[in-house]
Coordinates of C-alpha atoms and ligand atoms in Angstrom, one line a residue:
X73 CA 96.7 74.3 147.1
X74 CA 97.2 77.9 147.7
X75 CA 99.4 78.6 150.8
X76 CA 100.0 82.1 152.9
X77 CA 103.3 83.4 151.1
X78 CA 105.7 83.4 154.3
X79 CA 108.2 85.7 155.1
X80 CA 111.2 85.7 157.7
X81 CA 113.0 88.9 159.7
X82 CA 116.1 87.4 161.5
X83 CA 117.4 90.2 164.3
X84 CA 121.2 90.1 164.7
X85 CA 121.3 93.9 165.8
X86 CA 122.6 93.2 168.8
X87 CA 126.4 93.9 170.2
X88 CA 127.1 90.5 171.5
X89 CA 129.3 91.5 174.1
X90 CA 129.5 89.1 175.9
X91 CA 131.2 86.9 173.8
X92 CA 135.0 89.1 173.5
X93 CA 135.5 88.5 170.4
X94 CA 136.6 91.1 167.4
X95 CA 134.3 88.4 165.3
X96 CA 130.7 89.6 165.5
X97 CA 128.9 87.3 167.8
X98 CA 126.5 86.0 164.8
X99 CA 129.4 85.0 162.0
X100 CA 130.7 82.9 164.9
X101 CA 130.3 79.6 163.7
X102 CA 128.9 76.1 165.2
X103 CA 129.6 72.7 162.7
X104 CA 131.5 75.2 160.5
X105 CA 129.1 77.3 159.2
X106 CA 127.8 81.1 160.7
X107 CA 125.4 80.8 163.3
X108 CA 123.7 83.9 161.4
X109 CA 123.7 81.3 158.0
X110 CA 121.8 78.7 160.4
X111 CA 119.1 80.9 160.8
X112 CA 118.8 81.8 157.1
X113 CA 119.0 78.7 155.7
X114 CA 116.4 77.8 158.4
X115 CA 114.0 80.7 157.0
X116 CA 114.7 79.1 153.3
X117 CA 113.7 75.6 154.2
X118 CA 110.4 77.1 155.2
X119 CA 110.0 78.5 152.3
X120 CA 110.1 82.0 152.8
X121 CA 110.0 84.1 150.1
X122 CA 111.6 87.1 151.6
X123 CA 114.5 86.8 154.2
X124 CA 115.3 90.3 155.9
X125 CA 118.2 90.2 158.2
X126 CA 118.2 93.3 160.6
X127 CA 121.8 94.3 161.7
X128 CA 123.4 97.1 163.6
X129 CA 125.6 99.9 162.9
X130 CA 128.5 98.6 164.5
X131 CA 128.7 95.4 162.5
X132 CA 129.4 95.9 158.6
X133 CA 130.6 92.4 158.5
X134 CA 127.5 91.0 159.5
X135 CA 125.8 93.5 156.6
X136 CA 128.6 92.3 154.3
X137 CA 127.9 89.1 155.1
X138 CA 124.2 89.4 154.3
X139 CA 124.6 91.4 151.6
X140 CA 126.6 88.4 149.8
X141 CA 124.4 85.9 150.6
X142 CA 121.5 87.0 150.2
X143 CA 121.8 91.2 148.4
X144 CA 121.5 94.6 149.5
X145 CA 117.7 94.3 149.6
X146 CA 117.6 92.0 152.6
X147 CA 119.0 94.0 154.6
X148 CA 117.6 96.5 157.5
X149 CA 119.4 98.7 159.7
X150 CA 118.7 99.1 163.3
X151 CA 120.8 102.4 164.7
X152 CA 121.0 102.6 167.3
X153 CA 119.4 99.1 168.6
X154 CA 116.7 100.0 171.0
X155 CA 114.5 96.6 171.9
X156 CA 113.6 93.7 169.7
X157 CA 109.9 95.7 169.3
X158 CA 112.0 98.2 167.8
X159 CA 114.1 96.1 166.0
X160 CA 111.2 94.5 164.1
X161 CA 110.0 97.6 163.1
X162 CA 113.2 98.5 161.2
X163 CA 112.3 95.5 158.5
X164 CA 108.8 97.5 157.9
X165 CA 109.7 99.2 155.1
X166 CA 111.8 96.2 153.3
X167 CA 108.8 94.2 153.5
X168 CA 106.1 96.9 152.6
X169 CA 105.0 95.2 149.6
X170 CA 104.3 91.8 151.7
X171 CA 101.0 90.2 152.5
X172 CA 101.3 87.0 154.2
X173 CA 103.4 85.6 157.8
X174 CA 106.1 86.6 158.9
X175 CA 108.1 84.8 161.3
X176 CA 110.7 86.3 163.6
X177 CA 114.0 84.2 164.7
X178 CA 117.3 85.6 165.9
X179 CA 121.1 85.0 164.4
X180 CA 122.3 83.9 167.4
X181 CA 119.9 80.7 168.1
X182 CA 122.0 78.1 165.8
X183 CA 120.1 75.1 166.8
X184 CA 116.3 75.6 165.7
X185 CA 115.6 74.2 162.5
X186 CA 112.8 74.2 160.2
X187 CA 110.8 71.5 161.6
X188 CA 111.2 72.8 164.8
X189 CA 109.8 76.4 163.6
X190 CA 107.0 75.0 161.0
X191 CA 104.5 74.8 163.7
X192 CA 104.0 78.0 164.7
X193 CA 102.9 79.1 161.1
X194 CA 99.7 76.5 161.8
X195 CA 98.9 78.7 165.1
X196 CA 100.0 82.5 163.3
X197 CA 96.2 83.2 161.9
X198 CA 97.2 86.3 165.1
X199 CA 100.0 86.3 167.2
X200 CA 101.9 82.8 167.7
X201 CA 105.3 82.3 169.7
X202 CA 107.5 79.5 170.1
X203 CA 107.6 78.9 174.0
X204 CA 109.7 76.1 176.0
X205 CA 110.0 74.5 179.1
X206 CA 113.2 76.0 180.7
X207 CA 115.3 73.9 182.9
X208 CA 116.6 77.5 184.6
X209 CA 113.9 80.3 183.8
X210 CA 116.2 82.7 184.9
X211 CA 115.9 86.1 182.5
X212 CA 113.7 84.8 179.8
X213 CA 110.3 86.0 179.4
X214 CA 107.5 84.4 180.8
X215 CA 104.1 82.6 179.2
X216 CA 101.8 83.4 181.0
X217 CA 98.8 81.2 179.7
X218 CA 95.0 80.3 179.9
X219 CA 94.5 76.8 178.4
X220 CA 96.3 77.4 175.1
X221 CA 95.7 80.5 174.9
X222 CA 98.8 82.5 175.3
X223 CA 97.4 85.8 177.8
X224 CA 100.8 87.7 177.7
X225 CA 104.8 87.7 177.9
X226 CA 106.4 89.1 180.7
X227 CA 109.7 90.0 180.8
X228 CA 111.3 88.5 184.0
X229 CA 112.3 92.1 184.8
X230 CA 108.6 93.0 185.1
X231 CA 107.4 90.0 186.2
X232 CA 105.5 89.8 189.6
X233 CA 107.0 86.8 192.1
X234 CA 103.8 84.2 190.9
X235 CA 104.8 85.1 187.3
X236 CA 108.8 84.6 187.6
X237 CA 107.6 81.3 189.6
X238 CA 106.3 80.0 186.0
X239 CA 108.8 78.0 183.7
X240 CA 106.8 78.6 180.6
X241 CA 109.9 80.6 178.7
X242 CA 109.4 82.8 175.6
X243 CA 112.2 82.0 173.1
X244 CA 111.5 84.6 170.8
X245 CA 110.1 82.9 168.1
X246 CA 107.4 84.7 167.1
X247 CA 104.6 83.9 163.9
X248 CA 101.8 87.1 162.9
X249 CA 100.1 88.3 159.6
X250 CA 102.7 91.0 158.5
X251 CA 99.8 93.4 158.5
X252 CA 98.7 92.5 161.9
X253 CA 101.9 92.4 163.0
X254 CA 103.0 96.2 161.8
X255 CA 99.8 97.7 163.1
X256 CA 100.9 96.1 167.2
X257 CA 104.2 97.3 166.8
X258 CA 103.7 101.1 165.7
X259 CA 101.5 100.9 169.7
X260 CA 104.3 99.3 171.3
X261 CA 105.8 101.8 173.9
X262 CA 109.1 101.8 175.6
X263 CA 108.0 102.3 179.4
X264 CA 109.5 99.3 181.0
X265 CA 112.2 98.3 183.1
X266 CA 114.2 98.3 180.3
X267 CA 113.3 101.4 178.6
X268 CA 113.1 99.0 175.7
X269 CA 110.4 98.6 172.9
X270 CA 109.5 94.7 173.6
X271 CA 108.3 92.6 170.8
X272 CA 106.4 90.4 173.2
X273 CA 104.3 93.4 174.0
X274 CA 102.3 92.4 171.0
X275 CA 100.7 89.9 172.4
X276 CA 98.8 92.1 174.9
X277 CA 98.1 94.1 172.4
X278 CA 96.7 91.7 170.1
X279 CA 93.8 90.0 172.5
X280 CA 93.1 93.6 173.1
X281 CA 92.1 94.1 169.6
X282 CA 90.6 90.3 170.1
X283 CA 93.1 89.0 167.6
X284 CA 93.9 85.4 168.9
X285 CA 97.5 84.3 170.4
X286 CA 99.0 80.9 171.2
X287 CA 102.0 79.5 172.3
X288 CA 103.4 75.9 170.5
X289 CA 106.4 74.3 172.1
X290 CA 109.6 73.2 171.4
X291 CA 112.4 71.6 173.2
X292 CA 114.6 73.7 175.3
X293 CA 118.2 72.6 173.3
X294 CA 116.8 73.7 170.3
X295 CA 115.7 77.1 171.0
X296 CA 119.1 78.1 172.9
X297 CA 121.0 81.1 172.2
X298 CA 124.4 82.1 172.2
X299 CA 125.6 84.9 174.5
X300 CA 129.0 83.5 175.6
X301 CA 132.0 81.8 174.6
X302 CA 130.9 79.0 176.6
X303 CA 127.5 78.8 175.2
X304 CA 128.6 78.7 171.7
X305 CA 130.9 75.4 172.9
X306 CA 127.8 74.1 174.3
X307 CA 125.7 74.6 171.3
X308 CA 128.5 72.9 168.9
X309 CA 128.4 70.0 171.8
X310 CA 124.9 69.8 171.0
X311 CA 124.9 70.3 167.2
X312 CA 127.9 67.6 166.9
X313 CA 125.5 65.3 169.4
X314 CA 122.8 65.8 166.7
X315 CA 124.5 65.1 163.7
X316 CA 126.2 62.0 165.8
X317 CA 123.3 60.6 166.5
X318 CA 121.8 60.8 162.8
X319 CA 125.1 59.4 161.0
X320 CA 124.7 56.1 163.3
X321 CA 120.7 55.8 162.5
X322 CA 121.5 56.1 158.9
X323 CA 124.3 52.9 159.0
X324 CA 127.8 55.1 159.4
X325 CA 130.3 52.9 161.8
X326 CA 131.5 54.8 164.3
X327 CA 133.1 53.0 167.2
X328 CA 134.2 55.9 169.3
X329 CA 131.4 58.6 168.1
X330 CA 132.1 61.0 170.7
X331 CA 135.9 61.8 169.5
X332 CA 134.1 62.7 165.9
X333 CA 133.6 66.2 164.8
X334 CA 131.4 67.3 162.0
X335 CA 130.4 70.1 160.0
X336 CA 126.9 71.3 158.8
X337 CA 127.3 69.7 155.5
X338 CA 128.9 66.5 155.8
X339 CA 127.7 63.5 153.7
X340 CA 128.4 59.6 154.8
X341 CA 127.0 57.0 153.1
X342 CA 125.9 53.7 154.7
X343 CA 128.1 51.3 155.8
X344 CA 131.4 53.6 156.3
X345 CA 133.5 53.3 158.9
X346 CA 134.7 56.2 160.8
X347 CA 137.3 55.9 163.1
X348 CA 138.2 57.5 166.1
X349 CA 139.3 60.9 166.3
X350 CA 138.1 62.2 162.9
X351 CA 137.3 66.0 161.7
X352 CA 135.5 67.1 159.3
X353 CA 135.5 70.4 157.7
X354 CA 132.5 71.6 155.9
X355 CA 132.5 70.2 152.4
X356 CA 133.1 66.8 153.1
X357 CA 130.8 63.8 150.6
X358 CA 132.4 60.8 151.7
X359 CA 130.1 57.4 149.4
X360 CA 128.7 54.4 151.2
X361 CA 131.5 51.5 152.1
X362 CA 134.5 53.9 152.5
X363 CA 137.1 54.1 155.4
X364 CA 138.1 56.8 157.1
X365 CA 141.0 55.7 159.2
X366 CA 141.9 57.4 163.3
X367 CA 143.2 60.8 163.1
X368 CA 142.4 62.1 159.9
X369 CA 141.3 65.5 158.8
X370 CA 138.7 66.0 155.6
X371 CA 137.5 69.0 154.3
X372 CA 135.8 70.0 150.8
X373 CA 136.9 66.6 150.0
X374 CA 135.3 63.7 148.2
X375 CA 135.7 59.6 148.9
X376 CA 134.3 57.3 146.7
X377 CA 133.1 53.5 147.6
X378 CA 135.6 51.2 149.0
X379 CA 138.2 54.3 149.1
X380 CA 140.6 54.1 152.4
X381 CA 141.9 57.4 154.0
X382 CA 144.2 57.5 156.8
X383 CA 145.3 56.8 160.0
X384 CA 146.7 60.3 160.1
X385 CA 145.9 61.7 156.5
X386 CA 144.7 65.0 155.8
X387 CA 142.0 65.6 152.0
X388 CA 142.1 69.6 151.4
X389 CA 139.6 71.2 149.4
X390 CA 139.6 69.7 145.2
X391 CA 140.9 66.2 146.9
X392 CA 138.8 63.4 145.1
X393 CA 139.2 60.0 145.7
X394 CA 138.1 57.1 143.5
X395 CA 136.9 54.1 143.9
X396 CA 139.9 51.7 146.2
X397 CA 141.7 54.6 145.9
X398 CA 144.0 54.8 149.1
X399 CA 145.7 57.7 151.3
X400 CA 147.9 56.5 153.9
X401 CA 150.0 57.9 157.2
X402 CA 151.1 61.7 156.8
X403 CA 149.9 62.3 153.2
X404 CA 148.0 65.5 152.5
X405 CA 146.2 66.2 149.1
X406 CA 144.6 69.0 147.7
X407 CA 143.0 69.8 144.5
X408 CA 143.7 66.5 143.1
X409 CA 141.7 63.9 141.7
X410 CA 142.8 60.0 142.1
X411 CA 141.2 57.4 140.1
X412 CA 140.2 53.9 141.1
X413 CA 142.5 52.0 142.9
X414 CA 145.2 54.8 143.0
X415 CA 147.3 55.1 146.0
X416 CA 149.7 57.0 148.0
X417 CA 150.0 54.9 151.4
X418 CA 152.7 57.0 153.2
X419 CA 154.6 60.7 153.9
X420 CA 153.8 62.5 150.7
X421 CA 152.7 65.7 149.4
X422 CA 150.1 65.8 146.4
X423 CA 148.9 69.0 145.5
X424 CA 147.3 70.5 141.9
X425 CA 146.9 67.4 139.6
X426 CA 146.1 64.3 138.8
X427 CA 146.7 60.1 139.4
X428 CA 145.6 57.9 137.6
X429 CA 143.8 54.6 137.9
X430 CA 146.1 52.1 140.0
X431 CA 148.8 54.9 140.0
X432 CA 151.4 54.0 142.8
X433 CA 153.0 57.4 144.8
X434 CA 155.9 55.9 146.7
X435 CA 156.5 57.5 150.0
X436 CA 157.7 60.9 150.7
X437 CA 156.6 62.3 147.1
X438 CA 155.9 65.6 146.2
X439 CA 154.3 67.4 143.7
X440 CA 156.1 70.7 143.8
X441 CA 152.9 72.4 142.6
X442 CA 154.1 76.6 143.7
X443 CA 157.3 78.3 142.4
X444 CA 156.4 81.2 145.4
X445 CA 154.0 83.1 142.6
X446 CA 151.7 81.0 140.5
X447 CA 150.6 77.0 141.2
X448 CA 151.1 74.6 138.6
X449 CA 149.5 71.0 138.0
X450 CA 150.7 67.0 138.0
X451 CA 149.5 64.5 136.1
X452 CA 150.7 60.6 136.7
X453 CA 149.0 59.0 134.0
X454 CA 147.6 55.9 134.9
X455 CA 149.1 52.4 136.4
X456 CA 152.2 54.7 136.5
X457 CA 154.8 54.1 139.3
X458 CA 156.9 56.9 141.4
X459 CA 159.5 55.6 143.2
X460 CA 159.7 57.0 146.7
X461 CA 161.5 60.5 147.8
X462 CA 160.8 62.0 144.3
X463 CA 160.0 65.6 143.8
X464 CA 157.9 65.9 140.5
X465 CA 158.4 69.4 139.6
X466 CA 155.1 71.5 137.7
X467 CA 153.8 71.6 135.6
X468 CA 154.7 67.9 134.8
X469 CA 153.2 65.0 133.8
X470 CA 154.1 60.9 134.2
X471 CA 152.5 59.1 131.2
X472 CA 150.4 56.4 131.8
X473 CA 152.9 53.0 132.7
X474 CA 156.0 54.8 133.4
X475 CA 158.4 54.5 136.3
X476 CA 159.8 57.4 138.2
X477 CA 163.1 56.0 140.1
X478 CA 163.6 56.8 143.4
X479 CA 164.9 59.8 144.7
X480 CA 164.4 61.6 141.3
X481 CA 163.8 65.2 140.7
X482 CA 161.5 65.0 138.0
X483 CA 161.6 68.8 135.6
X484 CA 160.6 67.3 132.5
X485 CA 157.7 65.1 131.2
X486 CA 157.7 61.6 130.8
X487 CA 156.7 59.7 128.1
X488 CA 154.2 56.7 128.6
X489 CA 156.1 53.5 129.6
X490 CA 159.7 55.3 130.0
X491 CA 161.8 55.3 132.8
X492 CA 162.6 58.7 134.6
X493 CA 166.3 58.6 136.6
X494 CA 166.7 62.4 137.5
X495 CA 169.4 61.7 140.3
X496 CA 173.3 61.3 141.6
X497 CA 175.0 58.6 139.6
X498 CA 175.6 55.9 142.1
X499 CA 179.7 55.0 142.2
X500 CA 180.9 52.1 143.9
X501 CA 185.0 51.9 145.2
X502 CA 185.7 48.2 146.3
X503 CA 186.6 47.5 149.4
X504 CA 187.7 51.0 150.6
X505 CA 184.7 51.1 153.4
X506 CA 186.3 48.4 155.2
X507 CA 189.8 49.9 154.5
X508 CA 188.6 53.0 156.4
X509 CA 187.1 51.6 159.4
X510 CA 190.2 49.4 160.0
X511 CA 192.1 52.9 160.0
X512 CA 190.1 55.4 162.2
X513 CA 189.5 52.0 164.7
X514 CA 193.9 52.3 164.7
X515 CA 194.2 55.7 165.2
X516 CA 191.3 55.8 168.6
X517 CA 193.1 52.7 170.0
X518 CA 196.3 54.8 170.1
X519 CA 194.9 57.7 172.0
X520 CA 193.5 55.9 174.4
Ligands
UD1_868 C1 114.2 88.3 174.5 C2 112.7 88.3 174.8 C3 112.4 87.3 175.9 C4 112.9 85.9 175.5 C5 114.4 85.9 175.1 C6 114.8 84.6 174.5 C7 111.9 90.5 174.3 C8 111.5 91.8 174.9 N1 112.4 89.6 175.2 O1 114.9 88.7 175.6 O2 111.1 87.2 176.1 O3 112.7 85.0 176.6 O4 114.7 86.9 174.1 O5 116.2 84.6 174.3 O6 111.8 90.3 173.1 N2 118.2 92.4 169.1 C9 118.2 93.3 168.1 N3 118.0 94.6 168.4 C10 117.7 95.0 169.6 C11 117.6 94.1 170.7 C12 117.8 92.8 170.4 O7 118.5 92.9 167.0 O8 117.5 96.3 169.8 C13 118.4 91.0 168.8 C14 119.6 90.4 169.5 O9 120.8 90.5 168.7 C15 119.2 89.0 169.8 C16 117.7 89.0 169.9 O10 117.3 90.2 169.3 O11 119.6 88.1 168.8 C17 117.2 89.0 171.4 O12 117.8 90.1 172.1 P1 118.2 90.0 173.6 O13 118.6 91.3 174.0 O14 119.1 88.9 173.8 O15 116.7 89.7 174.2 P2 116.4 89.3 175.7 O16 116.4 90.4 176.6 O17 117.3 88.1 176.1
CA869 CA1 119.5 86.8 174.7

């Protein structure tokens, strides 16, 4: 099968004003990830070969963004921005070489996926668009069709009383033969309300040379873009929603949904339990038949199969949990790996190393892991056992079987099956507590 090589050009040129933020509006992010990476990783899960990201002047880290994800070379600049016709035009010369469809999305429309954008390709043998039914028309260019046939897009700034009456919206998803394309664009003039160059004056243009034009549609939600502070809250309401929604189909427990909070990349595997009031940063794989316990907070972590984290625990990037492995109340890890059945149930600190299988961390353990310049690692061999309220100072390492006593402050290995006492000798003076008591309880009777 030979298929039409595809190509994308995401616009992102524009200031985002509205949203007040130093941040440019598209690295903004909604489940943790860049509303501008949304719409890339859309464009590569449709297979496009090239990817050409247009950006302003006044945002070099939005290029600098680009330019790390994807190189120099996908890259076009738009100075100064002056419609998204004109916009378009500025990816001409990155995609010279290109024969095939090209599909145009924007950075700041997080929601639209793939699946929803596949479609249009099917109608793109001219000049396809993505349309949608709009709850509140308001300043979004209108469809303005015969049949299927899409007859032309006007802008709600041009549009005549009968046209603004229509709730046929343009979302700006647009599908055309690069060549086609290029050709409509170098006749599209800027003598509009606007004093813009419109992309959607294309489609005018294209039944004038008889090419043909539809519309496809998709649902309102996932075509919406982010202007405002408040729209970007709406559209991680609705991305969180989504990803809600697909957890529970797929056999995660989640008695309070609503209260959870995912990123883009979280994994859960069947038959976990997630209680309420759980975040997840991105990075999160958490296996089938774990438990993530009320208030916890995972990110770039990993839980293995019958593993319990939480209530209240907190897995930083590197944390890896093993099989029964358990977390408890106030314990934060990062960049440590656990083995089966390890656990640290309560108040402690675990940072650079390793626990072995069926380790036992008392409570209120640390692993002092930075001496203010460089980070050092821990390693508690396995079915070793640390008493509580011991600092083990790195680099260090437990061997596997030995016992850290309580209270310790552990500087120097121990060897497999030792015991480590690294504390105040405990003296004991008979009697001389009660001896005391009896005195001060004298001396307040005879001032009062
Ligand atoms: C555009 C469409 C309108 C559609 C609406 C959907 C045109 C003329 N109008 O209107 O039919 O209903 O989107 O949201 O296309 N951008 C640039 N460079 C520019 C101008 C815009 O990169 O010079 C980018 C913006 O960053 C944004 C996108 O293009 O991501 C859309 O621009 P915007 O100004 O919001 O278009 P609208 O006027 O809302
Ligand atoms: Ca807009």
């Amino acid at each position: 099968m030979t298929s039409t090589p595809r190509a994308a050009i995401i616009l992102a040129a524009g200031q985002g004003t509205r949203m007040k933020s130093p941040l440019p509006k598209v690295l903004h992010p909604v489940g943790g990830r860049a509303m501008l990476d949304h719409a890339i990783d859309a464009a590569e899960a449709l297979g496009c070969e090239r990817v050409v990201v247009v950006v302003g002047a006044h945002s070099p880290e939005v290029r600098a963004h680009v330019a790390k994800r994807l190189g120099e070379d996908c890259i076009a600049v738009q100075d100064p921005p002056l419609g998204t016709g004109h916009a378009v035009r500025a990816a001409e010369s990155a995609l010279a070489d290109f024969r095939g469809q090209v599909v145009i999305t924007y950075g700041d429309v997080p929601l639209l996926t793939a699946a929803d954008i596949e479609p249009v390709f099917a109608a793109a043998d001219g000049v396809a668009v993505i349309g949608f039914e709009a709850r509140d028309p308001g300043a979004y260019g209108r469809l303005v069709m015969e049949g299927d046939q899409l007859v032309a897009i006007t802008e709600a700034k041009e549009a005549s009383p009968e046209v603004l009456a229509l709730t046929a919206c343009n979302s700006g998803v647009m599908a055309a033969p690069a060549g086609l394309l290029f050709e409509l664009l170098a006749e599209v003039r800027n003598d509009n309300a606007k004093g813009e160059y419109y992309l959607t004056d294309v489609v005018e243009l294209a039944r004038r040379r008889g090419a043909p034009t539809r519309a496809v549609f998709a649902d309102e939600d996932a075509v919406m873009g982010v202007n405002s502070q408040a729209e970007l809250a709406l559209a991680e309401a609705l991305f969180q929603q989504r990803r809600r929604v697909a957890f529970l189909a797929a056999g995660v427990t989640m008695p309070a949904p609503d209260t959870v909070h995912f990123a883009w990349d979280t994994e859960i595997g069947a038959g976990t339990v997630i209680e309420p009031y759980v975040v997840f940063g991105p990075g999160a794989r958490i296996a089938p038949g774990a438990r993530i316990r009320a208030f916890s907070h995972i990110e770039g972590a990993a839980v293995a199969t019958g593993a319990e984290v939480g209530p209240y625990a907190r897995l930083r990037p590197g944390a890896e949990l093993g099989e029964k492995a358990k977390v408890g109340n106030f314990v934060e890890v990062k960049n440590v790996r656990m083995a089966a059945g390890a656990k640290a149930n309560h108040l402690a600190y675990l940072g650079d190393g390793e626990v072995g299988a069926k380790a036992n961390i008392g409570a209120g353990t640390i692993f002092c892991n930075y001496d203010g310049f460089f980070k050092h690692r821990t390693t508690v061999g396995e079915g070793a056992f640390v008493g509580s309220n011991s600092s083990l100072v790195a680099p260090v390492s437990i061997g596997a079987g030995a016992m850290v006593g309580s209270g310790s402050v552990v500087t120097k290995d121990v060897a497999p099956g030792d015991l480590a006492l690294a504390r105040g000798q405990q003296t004991a003076k008979p009697g001389w507590a009660a001896r005391f008591m009896e005195t001060m309880r004298a001396k307040k009777a005879a001032k009062s």
